[in-house]
Short mmCIF file of C-alpha atoms in Angstrom, two decimals:
data_model
loop_
_atom_site.label_atom_id
_atom_site.label_comp_id
_atom_site.label_asym_id
_atom_site.label_seq_id
_atom_site.Cartn_x
_atom_site.Cartn_y
_atom_site.Cartn_z
CA MET A 527 -0.03 -0.11 -0.11
CA LYS A 528 2.80 2.28 1.02
CA SER A 529 4.51 1.78 -2.42
CA ILE A 530 1.02 2.44 -4.25
CA HIS A 531 0.72 5.60 -2.29
CA ARG A 532 3.93 6.66 -2.96
CA ILE A 533 3.29 6.28 -7.00
CA LEU A 534 0.05 8.35 -6.63
CA GLN A 535 2.12 11.27 -5.07
CA VAL A 536 4.75 11.00 -7.74
CA PHE A 537 2.29 10.94 -10.49
CA SER A 538 0.35 13.91 -8.91
CA LEU A 539 3.22 15.91 -8.66
CA LEU A 540 4.13 15.43 -12.25
CA ILE A 541 0.71 16.37 -13.36
CA PHE A 542 1.08 19.68 -11.41
CA ILE A 543 4.53 20.27 -12.76
CA SER A 544 3.20 19.75 -16.35
CA LEU A 545 0.08 22.12 -15.82
CA THR A 546 2.22 25.00 -14.28
CA SER A 547 5.57 24.53 -16.63
CA CYS A 548 6.36 27.35 -19.36
CA ASP A 549 8.43 24.52 -21.06
CA ALA A 550 7.20 24.28 -24.41
CA LEU A 551 7.97 20.77 -24.46
CA ILE A 552 5.94 19.98 -21.40
CA TYR A 553 2.70 22.12 -22.08
CA ASP A 554 0.71 23.52 -24.79
CA ASN A 555 -1.04 26.70 -23.19
CA LEU A 556 1.73 29.15 -22.89
CA GLU A 557 -0.29 32.34 -22.95
CA ASP A 558 0.14 32.81 -19.14
CA CYS A 559 4.03 32.63 -19.16
CA GLU A 560 6.29 35.21 -18.26
CA THR A 561 8.02 37.03 -20.88
CA GLY A 562 10.32 40.17 -20.94
CA VAL A 563 14.00 41.26 -21.07
CA SER A 564 17.22 40.24 -19.80
CA LEU A 565 19.31 43.37 -19.48
CA ARG A 566 23.07 43.69 -19.83
CA PHE A 567 25.03 47.13 -19.05
CA TYR A 568 28.07 48.08 -21.09
CA HIS A 569 30.55 51.25 -20.55
CA THR A 570 31.48 52.83 -23.80
CA HIS A 571 32.15 56.34 -25.27
CA ALA A 572 32.27 58.21 -28.54
CA CYS A 573 35.86 57.32 -29.21
CA SER A 574 35.76 53.94 -29.37
CA SER A 575 33.21 50.93 -30.54
CA LEU A 576 34.31 48.78 -27.70
CA LYS A 577 31.66 47.92 -24.93
CA THR A 578 33.13 47.17 -21.76
CA PRO A 579 30.65 45.07 -19.46
CA PHE A 580 30.10 46.57 -16.03
CA THR A 581 30.70 44.31 -12.88
CA GLU A 582 28.94 46.49 -10.53
CA LEU A 583 26.43 49.40 -10.87
CA LYS A 584 25.23 51.41 -7.59
CA ASP A 585 22.07 53.65 -7.32
CA LEU A 586 20.41 52.15 -10.52
CA ARG A 587 17.42 53.50 -11.94
CA ILE A 588 15.66 51.59 -14.69
CA LEU A 589 12.95 53.53 -16.53
CA THR A 590 10.51 51.54 -18.92
CA PHE A 591 8.50 53.41 -21.59
CA ASP A 592 5.81 52.07 -23.86
CA ASP A 593 5.44 52.96 -27.50
CA GLN A 594 3.57 56.15 -26.77
CA ASP A 595 6.52 57.15 -24.43
CA ASN A 596 4.25 56.58 -21.09
CA LEU A 597 6.20 55.43 -18.14
CA ILE A 598 5.07 51.91 -17.32
CA LYS A 599 7.60 50.51 -15.00
CA GLN A 600 10.40 51.94 -12.63
CA ILE A 601 12.94 50.04 -10.69
CA LYS A 602 15.51 51.40 -8.43
CA ARG A 603 18.28 49.24 -7.25
CA GLU A 604 21.11 50.17 -4.31
CA GLU A 605 23.69 48.10 -6.27
CA TRP A 606 23.71 45.39 -9.06
CA THR A 607 26.23 42.77 -9.79
CA GLN A 608 26.79 41.75 -13.39
CA THR A 609 28.34 38.31 -14.24
CA GLU A 610 28.73 36.64 -17.73
CA GLU A 611 25.77 34.44 -16.76
CA ASN A 612 23.17 36.75 -15.43
CA GLY A 613 21.31 39.94 -16.69
CA LEU A 614 18.88 41.87 -14.68
CA THR A 615 15.39 40.43 -15.70
CA LEU A 616 12.26 42.62 -16.33
CA VAL A 617 8.86 40.86 -16.84
CA LEU A 618 6.97 42.68 -19.33
CA PRO A 619 3.85 41.90 -21.49
CA GLN A 620 4.21 41.44 -25.24
CA GLY A 621 4.64 44.92 -26.74
CA THR A 622 6.87 47.63 -27.87
CA TYR A 623 9.33 49.53 -25.40
CA LYS A 624 12.42 51.58 -24.83
CA ILE A 625 14.56 51.57 -21.42
CA LYS A 626 16.32 54.50 -19.92
CA VAL A 627 18.87 53.64 -17.32
CA TRP A 628 20.68 55.69 -14.80
CA SER A 629 23.58 54.63 -12.40
CA GLY A 630 25.12 56.88 -9.69
CA VAL A 631 21.94 58.45 -8.60
CA ASP A 632 22.61 59.00 -4.97
CA LYS A 633 21.45 61.71 -2.65
CA SER A 634 23.45 64.41 -4.65
CA TYR A 635 20.43 64.52 -7.06
CA THR A 636 16.62 65.33 -7.11
CA GLU A 637 14.86 63.10 -9.18
CA SER A 638 12.19 64.28 -11.40
CA VAL A 639 8.60 62.78 -11.29
CA VAL A 640 8.45 60.64 -14.48
CA GLN A 641 5.42 60.16 -16.66
CA LYS A 642 6.53 60.48 -20.17
CA THR A 643 10.15 60.15 -21.55
CA THR A 644 10.20 63.87 -21.89
CA ASP A 645 9.73 64.20 -17.86
CA ALA A 646 12.94 62.23 -17.10
CA TYR A 647 15.88 64.38 -15.83
CA LEU A 648 18.08 64.75 -12.74
CA SER A 649 19.13 67.75 -11.03
CA LEU A 650 22.35 68.45 -8.77
CA SER A 651 21.49 69.55 -5.23
CA GLN A 652 22.16 73.23 -5.01
CA LYS A 653 21.28 76.15 -2.76
CA GLU A 654 21.70 79.70 -4.11
CA ASN A 655 23.52 78.51 -7.19
CA GLN A 656 26.00 76.67 -4.99
CA VAL A 657 26.39 73.08 -5.50
CA GLN A 658 25.88 71.23 -1.97
CA VAL A 659 28.38 68.57 -2.45
CA THR A 660 32.54 68.09 -3.32
CA GLU A 661 32.33 64.82 -4.62
CA LEU A 662 30.12 63.03 -7.23
CA GLU A 663 29.74 59.27 -7.82
CA PRO A 664 30.13 58.41 -11.42
CA LEU A 665 26.96 59.10 -13.14
CA TYR A 666 26.25 56.80 -16.11
CA ILE A 667 23.26 57.42 -18.40
CA GLY A 668 22.09 55.02 -21.43
CA GLU A 669 19.12 53.84 -23.07
CA SER A 670 18.25 50.86 -25.22
CA GLU A 671 16.89 50.85 -28.83
CA THR A 672 13.13 50.52 -29.33
CA PHE A 673 12.43 46.68 -28.83
CA GLU A 674 9.64 44.12 -28.90
CA THR A 675 9.28 41.62 -26.24
CA PRO A 676 8.49 38.06 -27.69
CA ARG A 677 5.31 36.33 -27.48
CA ALA A 678 4.98 33.57 -24.87
CA LYS A 679 2.29 31.51 -26.75
CA GLY A 680 4.36 28.75 -28.53
CA GLU A 681 7.57 29.67 -26.76
CA GLY A 682 7.11 29.58 -23.15
CA SER A 683 8.97 31.97 -20.57
CA VAL A 684 11.15 34.10 -22.96
CA PHE A 685 13.44 36.98 -22.13
CA LYS A 686 14.82 38.73 -24.50
CA GLU A 687 18.74 40.06 -24.09
CA ILE A 688 19.03 43.77 -24.47
CA ALA A 689 22.24 45.44 -24.39
CA ILE A 690 22.31 49.12 -22.90
CA PRO A 691 25.59 51.04 -23.52
CA MET A 692 26.05 53.78 -20.85
CA VAL A 693 28.19 56.92 -20.92
CA GLU A 694 29.82 58.49 -17.93
CA LYS A 695 28.46 62.15 -17.44
CA THR A 696 30.85 63.09 -14.53
CA ASN A 697 34.27 64.65 -14.74
CA ARG A 698 37.14 65.05 -12.27
CA ILE A 699 39.28 67.88 -12.51
CA LYS A 700 42.62 68.57 -10.59
CA VAL A 701 43.75 72.25 -10.52
CA LEU A 702 47.38 72.76 -9.45
CA LEU A 703 48.44 76.45 -8.54
CA THR A 704 52.14 77.18 -8.37
CA LEU A 705 54.06 80.43 -7.64
CA ASP A 706 57.03 81.99 -9.41
CA GLU A 707 59.81 83.23 -7.20
CA SER A 708 58.49 86.77 -7.96
CA VAL A 709 55.59 86.38 -5.99
CA GLU A 710 55.54 87.11 -2.22
CA GLU A 711 51.99 86.28 -1.57
CA ASP A 712 50.80 83.39 0.71
CA ILE A 713 49.75 80.38 -1.56
CA ASN A 714 46.27 80.28 0.52
CA ASN A 715 45.39 83.82 -0.74
CA PHE A 716 44.73 82.47 -3.95
CA GLU A 717 41.48 80.55 -5.02
CA VAL A 718 40.30 78.60 -7.85
CA ILE A 719 36.64 78.74 -8.87
CA ILE A 720 34.80 76.59 -11.47
CA ARG A 721 31.21 77.45 -12.54
CA SER A 722 29.23 75.87 -15.17
CA ALA A 723 25.39 75.99 -16.11
CA ASN A 724 25.12 72.15 -16.22
CA GLY A 725 23.54 71.22 -13.18
CA LEU A 726 20.58 69.58 -14.84
CA GLN A 727 20.89 66.44 -16.83
CA ASN A 728 18.10 65.22 -19.15
CA GLY A 729 17.26 61.38 -19.06
CA ASP A 730 18.60 61.08 -22.68
CA GLY A 731 22.00 62.41 -21.65
CA SER A 732 21.57 65.86 -22.99
CA LEU A 733 21.99 69.12 -21.23
CA PRO A 734 19.18 71.56 -21.51
CA THR A 735 20.24 75.42 -22.28
CA HIS A 736 19.48 78.40 -20.44
CA GLN A 737 20.35 76.99 -16.86
CA PRO A 738 21.51 79.04 -14.10
CA GLN A 739 25.36 78.90 -13.73
CA LEU A 740 26.22 76.77 -10.58
CA THR A 741 29.49 77.22 -8.59
CA TYR A 742 31.24 73.73 -7.65
CA GLN A 743 32.45 72.94 -4.16
CA LYS A 744 36.12 71.47 -4.21
CA ASN A 745 38.56 69.67 -1.91
CA TYR A 746 41.60 71.53 -1.16
CA SER A 747 45.26 70.71 -0.02
CA VAL A 748 48.70 72.48 -0.10
CA GLU A 749 51.92 71.11 -0.47
CA LYS A 750 54.92 73.20 0.02
CA ASN A 751 54.04 76.04 -2.44
CA GLU A 752 51.79 74.43 -4.77
CA SER A 753 47.90 74.17 -3.79
CA GLN A 754 45.71 71.27 -5.42
CA SER A 755 41.87 71.86 -5.85
CA TYR A 756 39.89 68.79 -6.85
CA PHE A 757 36.41 69.34 -8.34
CA HIS A 758 33.87 66.75 -9.37
CA VAL A 759 31.64 68.48 -11.92
CA LEU A 760 28.72 67.11 -14.26
CA ASP A 761 28.89 66.91 -17.97
CA LEU A 762 31.07 69.53 -19.87
CA LYS A 763 29.57 71.05 -23.32
CA MET A 764 30.27 73.97 -25.13
CA GLY A 765 27.78 76.79 -24.72
CA GLN A 766 27.08 75.92 -20.91
CA GLN A 767 28.87 78.97 -19.40
CA ASN A 768 31.89 76.66 -18.34
CA GLU A 769 34.06 78.93 -16.36
CA LEU A 770 37.44 78.91 -14.73
CA ILE A 771 38.46 81.81 -12.67
CA ILE A 772 41.78 82.16 -10.20
CA ARG A 773 41.21 85.05 -7.62
CA ASN A 774 43.27 86.72 -5.02
CA LYS A 775 40.97 86.34 -1.92
CA ARG A 776 42.81 89.12 -0.08
CA SER A 777 42.45 91.51 -2.51
CA ASN A 778 39.54 90.29 -4.68
CA GLU A 779 41.45 90.61 -7.82
CA ILE A 780 40.68 88.25 -10.62
CA ILE A 781 43.79 87.14 -11.83
CA TYR A 782 42.46 84.81 -14.50
CA GLN A 783 39.07 84.14 -15.91
CA GLY A 784 38.61 81.87 -18.94
CA ASP A 785 36.44 79.30 -20.69
CA LEU A 786 36.82 75.99 -19.32
CA LEU A 787 36.53 74.18 -22.35
CA GLY A 788 37.33 76.49 -25.25
CA SER A 789 40.21 78.50 -23.68
CA ILE A 790 41.88 75.56 -21.59
CA LEU A 791 40.74 72.07 -21.91
CA MET A 792 40.23 72.11 -25.82
CA LYS A 793 43.53 73.88 -26.31
CA ASN A 794 45.22 70.57 -25.70
CA TYR A 795 44.49 69.12 -29.03
CA ASN A 796 45.07 65.43 -27.86
CA ILE A 797 42.03 65.79 -25.59
CA ASN A 798 38.44 64.67 -26.97
CA ILE A 799 36.13 66.15 -24.27
CA ASP A 800 33.48 63.36 -25.40
CA CYS A 801 36.06 60.57 -24.50
CA GLU A 802 37.83 61.70 -21.48
CA ASN A 803 36.60 62.33 -17.75
CA ASP A 804 39.84 63.10 -15.86
CA PHE A 805 41.72 66.12 -16.43
CA GLU A 806 44.90 67.72 -14.67
CA LEU A 807 45.59 71.60 -15.01
CA LYS A 808 48.47 73.41 -13.72
CA PHE A 809 48.60 77.44 -13.51
CA LYS A 810 51.60 79.24 -12.71
CA LEU A 811 51.44 82.70 -11.23
CA SER A 812 53.69 85.47 -11.57
CA ASP A 813 54.28 88.96 -10.34
CA ARG A 814 55.31 91.69 -12.82
CA CYS A 815 57.94 92.90 -10.66
CA LYS A 816 59.10 91.47 -7.48
CA GLY A 817 57.04 92.89 -4.54
CA CYS A 818 54.42 94.88 -6.96
CA TYR A 819 51.41 92.58 -6.37
CA THR A 820 50.60 92.84 -9.68
CA PHE A 821 49.83 88.81 -10.53
CA TYR A 822 49.12 87.24 -13.57
CA CYS A 823 49.25 83.75 -14.83
CA SER A 824 52.48 83.14 -16.82
CA ALA A 825 51.81 79.51 -17.99
CA ILE A 826 49.32 77.24 -18.18
CA TRP A 827 49.53 73.05 -18.44
CA VAL A 828 46.44 70.56 -19.56
CA ASN A 829 47.55 67.03 -18.84
CA ASP A 830 51.07 67.97 -18.81
CA TRP A 831 50.75 69.81 -22.22
CA LEU A 832 51.78 73.49 -22.10
CA ILE A 833 48.85 75.52 -23.64
CA HIS A 834 49.82 79.01 -22.79
CA SER A 835 53.24 80.69 -22.07
CA TYR A 836 53.63 84.42 -21.31
CA ASP A 837 57.26 84.12 -22.67
CA THR A 838 56.19 82.26 -25.67
CA GLU A 839 53.51 84.86 -26.47
CA LEU A 840 56.13 87.60 -26.29
CA GLY A 841 58.38 85.72 -28.43
CA ILE A 842 61.06 85.23 -25.69
CA ASP A 843 63.40 82.34 -25.92
#
């Protein structure tokens, strides 16, 4: 009797599996089986066709839109570990979709309330046009091509693999100030200011125009007679009032003021601003005569490349 009872239990289990399975080889009625996509995330930029898989993403936002640009699903993950075997699975009914992805969306940002694709944006936390943080986690933005999810009928549970390329939208700028022997001023009396009208980032990675110009905070240190200012800034694009200023705090005199892109970074012709995110700038300050306190910028280097020299401009060897 026990053996008969055991056989009946196994038979019942097999029937249950066959009725609930989404394997097309087991069961014919597959209309209720789950379908969707398996997302894989890749780091890329404009200067290379290579796509490097992420191993980990933090503060992840995934927004799924239908073919009418309506938000139908929003997912937040504090972190996501990606391996060769696993993708991030989204269950979606059969239809046409596009997905936008942000990573690095921590407390430094305010997120928009999204209903349509055009509603999606991030705003850098600021007060009275002063950025409130000194460091930013790398912010990556990407979106999929428009895709269709597979039909469950005849296939069972099917999850289409979707690759999403993501581009970094944060930059790190180290600014060194060094003094010529002619300067008798304390190095701490000179400060570097970086401003840009780039605090609002659209969900598609673009920057809206006519934004307020924000002043970025910095980490500051001094070694010997050289100061180091470290800035974390959002995306740098022409026309966004990108500005670098060197000021004498004691006298309030502006010693240097220039376009961060046009007058500084892009003067190093080895730099493509769309492909690099880390920069080192060095400014040498001089006095027109010893003890005159008429300071000027006598040389500028960008990533160890001399882009400006007062002696060179005067034709002095």
